[in-house]
Every structure is written in C-alpha cells, then in structure tokens.
PDB file of C-alpha atoms in Angstrom:
ATOM      1  CA  UNK A  27      79.049  52.546-113.769  1.00  0.00           C
ATOM      2  CA  UNK A  28      81.499  55.171-112.462  1.00  0.00           C
ATOM      3  CA  UNK A  29      78.824  57.760-111.666  1.00  0.00           C
ATOM      4  CA  UNK A  30      79.791  58.074-108.004  1.00  0.00           C
ATOM      5  CA  UNK A  31      83.519  58.336-108.656  1.00  0.00           C
ATOM      6  CA  UNK A  32      85.265  61.637-109.325  1.00  0.00           C
ATOM      7  CA  UNK A  33      88.794  60.815-108.168  1.00  0.00           C
ATOM      8  CA  UNK A  34      90.528  60.841-111.561  1.00  0.00           C
ATOM      9  CA  UNK A  35      89.454  61.003-115.230  1.00  0.00           C
ATOM     10  CA  UNK A  36      86.798  58.435-116.079  1.00  0.00           C
ATOM     11  CA  UNK A  37      88.223  57.955-119.554  1.00  0.00           C
ATOM     12  CA  UNK A  38      91.215  56.249-117.903  1.00  0.00           C
ATOM     13  CA  UNK A  39      88.911  53.571-116.435  1.00  0.00           C
ATOM     14  CA  UNK A  40      87.380  50.581-118.233  1.00  0.00           C
ATOM     15  CA  UNK A  41      83.972  51.224-119.723  1.00  0.00           C
ATOM     16  CA  UNK A  42      82.864  47.620-119.186  1.00  0.00           C
ATOM     17  CA  UNK A  43      83.192  45.161-116.313  1.00  0.00           C
ATOM     18  CA  UNK A  44      81.219  42.007-117.062  1.00  0.00           C
ATOM     19  CA  UNK A  45      78.776  40.683-114.471  1.00  0.00           C
ATOM     20  CA  UNK A  46      78.873  43.738-112.241  1.00  0.00           C
ATOM     21  CA  UNK A  47      76.222  43.767-109.523  1.00  0.00           C
ATOM     22  CA  UNK A  48      75.555  45.697-106.289  1.00  0.00           C
ATOM     23  CA  UNK A  49      78.533  46.144-103.977  1.00  0.00           C
ATOM     24  CA  UNK A  50      76.732  45.883-100.641  1.00  0.00           C
ATOM     25  CA  UNK A  51      74.575  42.749-100.978  1.00  0.00           C
ATOM     26  CA  UNK A  52      74.667  40.971 -97.574  1.00  0.00           C
ATOM     27  CA  UNK A  53      76.534  37.680 -97.334  1.00  0.00           C
ATOM     28  CA  UNK A  54      73.335  35.783 -96.533  1.00  0.00           C
ATOM     29  CA  UNK A  55      71.652  36.913 -99.749  1.00  0.00           C
ATOM     30  CA  UNK A  56      74.405  35.635-102.054  1.00  0.00           C
ATOM     31  CA  UNK A  57      73.229  32.008-101.991  1.00  0.00           C
ATOM     32  CA  UNK A  58      69.850  30.349-102.266  1.00  0.00           C
ATOM     33  CA  UNK A  59      67.880  29.458 -99.107  1.00  0.00           C
ATOM     34  CA  UNK A  60      69.261  26.265 -97.634  1.00  0.00           C
ATOM     35  CA  UNK A  61      72.451  26.495 -99.695  1.00  0.00           C
ATOM     36  CA  UNK A  62      75.615  26.294 -97.596  1.00  0.00           C
ATOM     37  CA  UNK A  63      79.054  27.184 -98.985  1.00  0.00           C
ATOM     38  CA  UNK A  64      81.557  24.317 -98.854  1.00  0.00           C
ATOM     39  CA  UNK A  65      84.229  26.466 -97.229  1.00  0.00           C
ATOM     40  CA  UNK A  66      84.563  29.759 -95.422  1.00  0.00           C
ATOM     41  CA  UNK A  67      83.641  32.737 -97.599  1.00  0.00           C
ATOM     42  CA  UNK A  68      86.183  35.378 -98.613  1.00  0.00           C
ATOM     43  CA  UNK A  69      86.198  38.719-100.415  1.00  0.00           C
ATOM     44  CA  UNK A  70      88.885  40.474-102.416  1.00  0.00           C
ATOM     45  CA  UNK A  71      88.989  43.944-103.911  1.00  0.00           C
ATOM     46  CA  UNK A  72      89.910  44.814-107.487  1.00  0.00           C
ATOM     47  CA  UNK A  73      91.075  48.336-106.713  1.00  0.00           C
ATOM     48  CA  UNK A  74      91.668  50.925-109.435  1.00  0.00           C
ATOM     49  CA  UNK A  75      94.327  53.569-108.772  1.00  0.00           C
ATOM     50  CA  UNK A  76      95.170  56.683-110.843  1.00  0.00           C
ATOM     51  CA  UNK A  77      97.222  56.249-114.011  1.00  0.00           C
ATOM     52  CA  UNK A  78     100.867  57.209-113.974  1.00  0.00           C
ATOM     53  CA  UNK A  79     101.575  60.717-115.311  1.00  0.00           C
ATOM     54  CA  UNK A  80     101.280  60.667-119.085  1.00  0.00           C
ATOM     55  CA  UNK A  81      99.529  57.263-119.177  1.00  0.00           C
ATOM     56  CA  UNK A  82      95.961  56.752-120.367  1.00  0.00           C
ATOM     57  CA  UNK A  83      94.926  53.745-118.270  1.00  0.00           C
ATOM     58  CA  UNK A  84      94.131  53.539-114.572  1.00  0.00           C
ATOM     59  CA  UNK A  85      96.010  50.845-112.700  1.00  0.00           C
ATOM     60  CA  UNK A  86      94.853  47.801-110.740  1.00  0.00           C
ATOM     61  CA  UNK A  87      96.515  47.147-107.378  1.00  0.00           C
ATOM     62  CA  UNK A  88      98.068  43.770-106.562  1.00  0.00           C
ATOM     63  CA  UNK A  89      99.915  42.369-103.588  1.00  0.00           C
ATOM     64  CA  UNK A  90     102.495  39.631-103.373  1.00  0.00           C
ATOM     65  CA  UNK A  91     101.666  37.640-100.293  1.00  0.00           C
ATOM     66  CA  UNK A  92     104.249  37.185 -97.598  1.00  0.00           C
ATOM     67  CA  UNK A  93     106.081  33.858 -97.339  1.00  0.00           C
ATOM     68  CA  UNK A  94     104.949  33.613 -93.709  1.00  0.00           C
ATOM     69  CA  UNK A  95     101.172  33.571 -94.262  1.00  0.00           C
ATOM     70  CA  UNK A  96      99.303  30.279 -93.904  1.00  0.00           C
ATOM     71  CA  UNK A  97      98.196  29.887 -97.516  1.00  0.00           C
ATOM     72  CA  UNK A  98      99.218  30.998-101.023  1.00  0.00           C
ATOM     73  CA  UNK A  99     102.638  32.074 -99.802  1.00  0.00           C
ATOM     74  CA  UNK A 100     104.509  34.351-102.191  1.00  0.00           C
ATOM     75  CA  UNK A 101     101.672  34.472-104.725  1.00  0.00           C
ATOM     76  CA  UNK A 102     100.346  37.554-106.496  1.00  0.00           C
ATOM     77  CA  UNK A 103      96.796  38.316-105.407  1.00  0.00           C
ATOM     78  CA  UNK A 104      94.225  41.011-104.849  1.00  0.00           C
ATOM     79  CA  UNK A 105      93.980  42.452-101.337  1.00  0.00           C
ATOM     80  CA  UNK A 106      91.380  40.517 -99.367  1.00  0.00           C
ATOM     81  CA  UNK A 107      90.734  37.587 -97.106  1.00  0.00           C
ATOM     82  CA  UNK A 108      88.300  35.544 -95.056  1.00  0.00           C
ATOM     83  CA  UNK A 109      85.014  36.996 -93.862  1.00  0.00           C
ATOM     84  CA  UNK A 110      84.666  37.563 -90.134  1.00  0.00           C
ATOM     85  CA  UNK A 111      81.355  36.486 -88.561  1.00  0.00           C
ATOM     86  CA  UNK A 112      80.451  40.120 -87.877  1.00  0.00           C
ATOM     87  CA  UNK A 113      81.055  41.281 -91.485  1.00  0.00           C
ATOM     88  CA  UNK A 114      77.636  42.076 -92.974  1.00  0.00           C
ATOM     89  CA  UNK A 115      78.746  41.960 -96.621  1.00  0.00           C
ATOM     90  CA  UNK A 116      81.653  41.148 -98.964  1.00  0.00           C
ATOM     91  CA  UNK A 117      82.259  44.890 -99.331  1.00  0.00           C
ATOM     92  CA  UNK A 118      82.886  45.237 -95.595  1.00  0.00           C
ATOM     93  CA  UNK A 119      85.191  42.207 -95.631  1.00  0.00           C
ATOM     94  CA  UNK A 120      87.158  43.499 -98.618  1.00  0.00           C
ATOM     95  CA  UNK A 121      87.547  47.017 -97.208  1.00  0.00           C
ATOM     96  CA  UNK A 122      88.577  45.705 -93.784  1.00  0.00           C
ATOM     97  CA  UNK A 123      91.210  43.461 -95.360  1.00  0.00           C
ATOM     98  CA  UNK A 124      92.394  46.293 -97.610  1.00  0.00           C
ATOM     99  CA  UNK A 125      92.968  48.479 -94.568  1.00  0.00           C
ATOM    100  CA  UNK A 126      94.749  45.668 -92.696  1.00  0.00           C
ATOM    101  CA  UNK A 127      97.003  44.757 -95.618  1.00  0.00           C
ATOM    102  CA  UNK A 128      97.689  48.136 -97.251  1.00  0.00           C
ATOM    103  CA  UNK A 129      96.597  50.745 -94.730  1.00  0.00           C
ATOM    104  CA  UNK A 130      93.933  52.330 -96.968  1.00  0.00           C
ATOM    105  CA  UNK A 131      91.120  53.958 -95.005  1.00  0.00           C
ATOM    106  CA  UNK A 132      87.778  52.572 -96.284  1.00  0.00           C
ATOM    107  CA  UNK A 133      86.529  56.164 -96.499  1.00  0.00           C
ATOM    108  CA  UNK A 134      88.989  56.759 -99.360  1.00  0.00           C
ATOM    109  CA  UNK A 135      87.482  53.983-101.486  1.00  0.00           C
ATOM    110  CA  UNK A 136      84.508  54.432-103.800  1.00  0.00           C
ATOM    111  CA  UNK A 137      82.705  51.106-104.245  1.00  0.00           C
ATOM    112  CA  UNK A 138      81.569  50.448-107.803  1.00  0.00           C
ATOM    113  CA  UNK A 139      80.033  46.982-107.505  1.00  0.00           C
ATOM    114  CA  UNK A 140      80.761  43.301-107.043  1.00  0.00           C
ATOM    115  CA  UNK A 141      81.197  40.325-109.353  1.00  0.00           C
ATOM    116  CA  UNK A 142      79.756  36.817-108.999  1.00  0.00           C
ATOM    117  CA  UNK A 143      81.802  34.625-106.700  1.00  0.00           C
ATOM    118  CA  UNK A 144      84.219  31.913-107.718  1.00  0.00           C
ATOM    119  CA  UNK A 145      85.341  28.925-105.617  1.00  0.00           C
ATOM    120  CA  UNK A 146      88.778  28.786-104.030  1.00  0.00           C
ATOM    121  CA  UNK A 147      90.669  25.486-103.913  1.00  0.00           C
ATOM    122  CA  UNK A 148      88.926  24.603-100.633  1.00  0.00           C
ATOM    123  CA  UNK A 149      85.518  25.237-102.202  1.00  0.00           C
ATOM    124  CA  UNK A 150      84.853  28.426-100.266  1.00  0.00           C
ATOM    125  CA  UNK A 151      83.319  31.244-102.317  1.00  0.00           C
ATOM    126  CA  UNK A 152      85.464  34.292-103.115  1.00  0.00           C
ATOM    127  CA  UNK A 153      83.541  37.470-103.963  1.00  0.00           C
ATOM    128  CA  UNK A 154      85.402  40.168-105.944  1.00  0.00           C
ATOM    129  CA  UNK A 155      84.452  43.726-104.997  1.00  0.00           C
ATOM    130  CA  UNK A 156      85.275  46.560-107.418  1.00  0.00           C
ATOM    131  CA  UNK A 157      86.481  49.896-106.091  1.00  0.00           C
ATOM    132  CA  UNK A 158      88.576  52.946-106.914  1.00  0.00           C
ATOM    133  CA  UNK A 159      90.705  55.209-104.761  1.00  0.00           C
ATOM    134  CA  UNK A 160      92.555  58.410-105.527  1.00  0.00           C
ATOM    135  CA  UNK A 161      95.831  57.438-103.903  1.00  0.00           C
ATOM    136  CA  UNK A 162      99.327  56.510-105.005  1.00  0.00           C
ATOM    137  CA  UNK A 163     101.453  53.478-104.231  1.00  0.00           C
ATOM    138  CA  UNK A 164     103.600  55.704-102.031  1.00  0.00           C
ATOM    139  CA  UNK A 165     100.524  56.360 -99.862  1.00  0.00           C
ATOM    140  CA  UNK A 166     100.096  52.671 -99.040  1.00  0.00           C
ATOM    141  CA  UNK A 167     101.398  51.068 -95.855  1.00  0.00           C
ATOM    142  CA  UNK A 168     101.748  47.331 -96.544  1.00  0.00           C
ATOM    143  CA  UNK A 169     101.569  45.050 -93.521  1.00  0.00           C
ATOM    144  CA  UNK A 170     104.936  43.247 -93.340  1.00  0.00           C
ATOM    145  CA  UNK A 171     103.245  40.199 -91.799  1.00  0.00           C
ATOM    146  CA  UNK A 172     100.973  39.719 -94.813  1.00  0.00           C
ATOM    147  CA  UNK A 173     102.447  41.556 -97.802  1.00  0.00           C
ATOM    148  CA  UNK A 174     105.918  41.328 -99.328  1.00  0.00           C
ATOM    149  CA  UNK A 175     105.221  43.699-102.222  1.00  0.00           C
ATOM    150  CA  UNK A 176     102.490  45.949-103.581  1.00  0.00           C
ATOM    151  CA  UNK A 177     102.405  47.003-107.217  1.00  0.00           C
ATOM    152  CA  UNK A 178      99.914  48.234-109.812  1.00  0.00           C
ATOM    153  CA  UNK A 179      99.439  47.469-113.494  1.00  0.00           C
ATOM    154  CA  UNK A 180      97.415  49.309-116.174  1.00  0.00           C
ATOM    155  CA  UNK A 181      94.053  47.629-116.614  1.00  0.00           C
ATOM    156  CA  UNK A 182      94.734  47.457-120.362  1.00  0.00           C
ATOM    157  CA  UNK A 183      97.378  44.788-119.592  1.00  0.00           C
ATOM    158  CA  UNK A 184      94.683  42.679-117.913  1.00  0.00           C
ATOM    159  CA  UNK A 185      92.137  42.268-120.708  1.00  0.00           C
ATOM    160  CA  UNK A 186      91.142  39.074-122.511  1.00  0.00           C
ATOM    161  CA  UNK A 187      93.538  40.008-125.324  1.00  0.00           C
ATOM    162  CA  UNK A 188      96.449  39.907-122.859  1.00  0.00           C
ATOM    163  CA  UNK A 189      95.430  36.544-121.379  1.00  0.00           C
ATOM    164  CA  UNK A 190      97.765  33.599-122.007  1.00  0.00           C
ATOM    165  CA  UNK A 191      97.268  29.844-121.401  1.00  0.00           C
ATOM    166  CA  UNK A 192      99.101  28.404-118.416  1.00  0.00           C
ATOM    167  CA  UNK A 193      99.270  24.961-116.782  1.00  0.00           C
ATOM    168  CA  UNK A 194     100.226  24.266-113.168  1.00  0.00           C
ATOM    169  CA  UNK A 195     100.351  21.279-110.835  1.00  0.00           C
ATOM    170  CA  UNK A 196      98.512  21.290-107.520  1.00  0.00           C
ATOM    171  CA  UNK A 197      98.222  18.302-105.214  1.00  0.00           C
ATOM    172  CA  UNK A 198      99.546  16.078-107.995  1.00  0.00           C
ATOM    173  CA  UNK A 199      96.993  17.147-110.619  1.00  0.00           C
ATOM    174  CA  UNK A 200      97.586  19.373-113.620  1.00  0.00           C
ATOM    175  CA  UNK A 201      95.237  22.298-114.064  1.00  0.00           C
ATOM    176  CA  UNK A 202      94.915  25.069-116.598  1.00  0.00           C
ATOM    177  CA  UNK A 203      94.776  28.713-115.656  1.00  0.00           C
ATOM    178  CA  UNK A 204      94.417  32.138-117.139  1.00  0.00           C
ATOM    179  CA  UNK A 205      97.732  33.976-117.026  1.00  0.00           C
ATOM    180  CA  UNK A 206      98.616  37.656-117.327  1.00  0.00           C
ATOM    181  CA  UNK A 207     102.358  38.291-117.753  1.00  0.00           C
ATOM    182  CA  UNK A 208     102.919  41.727-116.228  1.00  0.00           C
ATOM    183  CA  UNK A 209     106.151  43.412-115.068  1.00  0.00           C
ATOM    184  CA  UNK A 210     105.174  43.284-111.394  1.00  0.00           C
ATOM    185  CA  UNK A 211     104.721  39.518-111.231  1.00  0.00           C
ATOM    186  CA  UNK A 212     102.885  36.479-112.563  1.00  0.00           C
ATOM    187  CA  UNK A 213      99.116  36.840-112.283  1.00  0.00           C
ATOM    188  CA  UNK A 214      97.556  33.374-112.452  1.00  0.00           C
ATOM    189  CA  UNK A 215      95.204  31.043-110.601  1.00  0.00           C
ATOM    190  CA  UNK A 216      92.071  32.443-109.005  1.00  0.00           C
ATOM    191  CA  UNK A 217      93.273  36.044-109.357  1.00  0.00           C
ATOM    192  CA  UNK A 218      93.656  35.647-113.124  1.00  0.00           C
ATOM    193  CA  UNK A 219      90.352  33.756-113.306  1.00  0.00           C
ATOM    194  CA  UNK A 220      88.523  36.683-111.699  1.00  0.00           C
ATOM    195  CA  UNK A 221      90.133  39.133-114.126  1.00  0.00           C
ATOM    196  CA  UNK A 222      89.165  36.988-117.110  1.00  0.00           C
ATOM    197  CA  UNK A 223      85.563  36.830-115.898  1.00  0.00           C
ATOM    198  CA  UNK A 224      85.497  40.593-115.392  1.00  0.00           C
ATOM    199  CA  UNK A 225      86.415  40.948-119.083  1.00  0.00           C
ATOM    200  CA  UNK A 226      87.666  44.530-118.707  1.00  0.00           C
ATOM    201  CA  UNK A 227      87.197  46.666-121.797  1.00  0.00           C
TER     202      UNK A 227
END
C-alpha cells in the first residue's frame, strides 16, 4: 500500500485502510452510466504527516473551517472542497483544495489511493483521497479566508476502538454520528464517518 512512499518510516503508518482503491480514477467513472449525483461532487484528502519526535504513529491533518465560509462554519474537517468542472479526478480536486487551504504543493504529496464516496447533507458525493507528505505543521500556510486552525492527530487515536457514539440535531432532526474525541477538536459528522469507514489499523 505504501510502496511509493519513502518520506518517513512505514512502520509509523497504518497497515490497513479499508476499501482503498485507485487514487486517479476520473470523476466520470465513479458512477454507473446514466447515474447522476444528487449534488455537486467534492473531494477531501486524508493526509498523513510525520510522527512527532519520539512518537510511533504518523499523524492525520485536520482543519477547522473559518466562521466566514458558506457552509460547515467552525467545524473540524479534512482539507478539500467542491470539484471544478475542469478537474479530471477527485485526486486533482483534493490536491488543488489542499494547496488553496494549506499551501502544500501537490508535488510534495504521494497519493496512496481513494476510498468509496459518501453523501454530504445535500446528497452530493464526497470522495476521500489518501495521501502522505513529508512536511511539518510549521510548513503549512493556512488560508485565513477558509481555515481558522490546522492541527494533526496520531492515526492511532482515529481507529474504531477510539470511536464514540454521538447524537446531533440538524434541521430539526436528531442523527447519530461517529465521534473521535481528540485534543485538537471534535471530529464528528461526515469527517468521522469517513474515518470509521477507513477502519485504520
């Protein structure tokens, strides 16, 4: 799985990511012929960064969205966003958004694969792309218009064993969510759902 990546020790990375497929499948090949997504497609990136000195687990990068963005204000999320019409694949969308939000050059990112999509609240498919980059939080340049905070948590704090039940109210209806209580913030909703499906181990 990590054959192409030599940025930091592989033993610090998860040995399993459930449902991992090719990273560069074109958008048009992700749904059956004649199938039309209900909403505009998006891509996010689950980005692994080096472990802290002395730690044994690589970290996953998160952002806390600005309170001025149009949707999901102030929520913890993965870097990512809506696909532009000219984006050929979720990987291109995710890397473009990563550069816009955190200033990471796509050339610094090794793509590992992609996971099956999950629907956002508007029904639009969200495709998680998996990548790794040998850079530190201090190297990142968060966009103040989109990102209030960037932080990273060891992937071992994001496994099924760390998952907790959580209920929230949206548009007057109660829903249940996966929930990962980490020091950087509350990881819940679609972000937590994608982590639970990835089943890191």
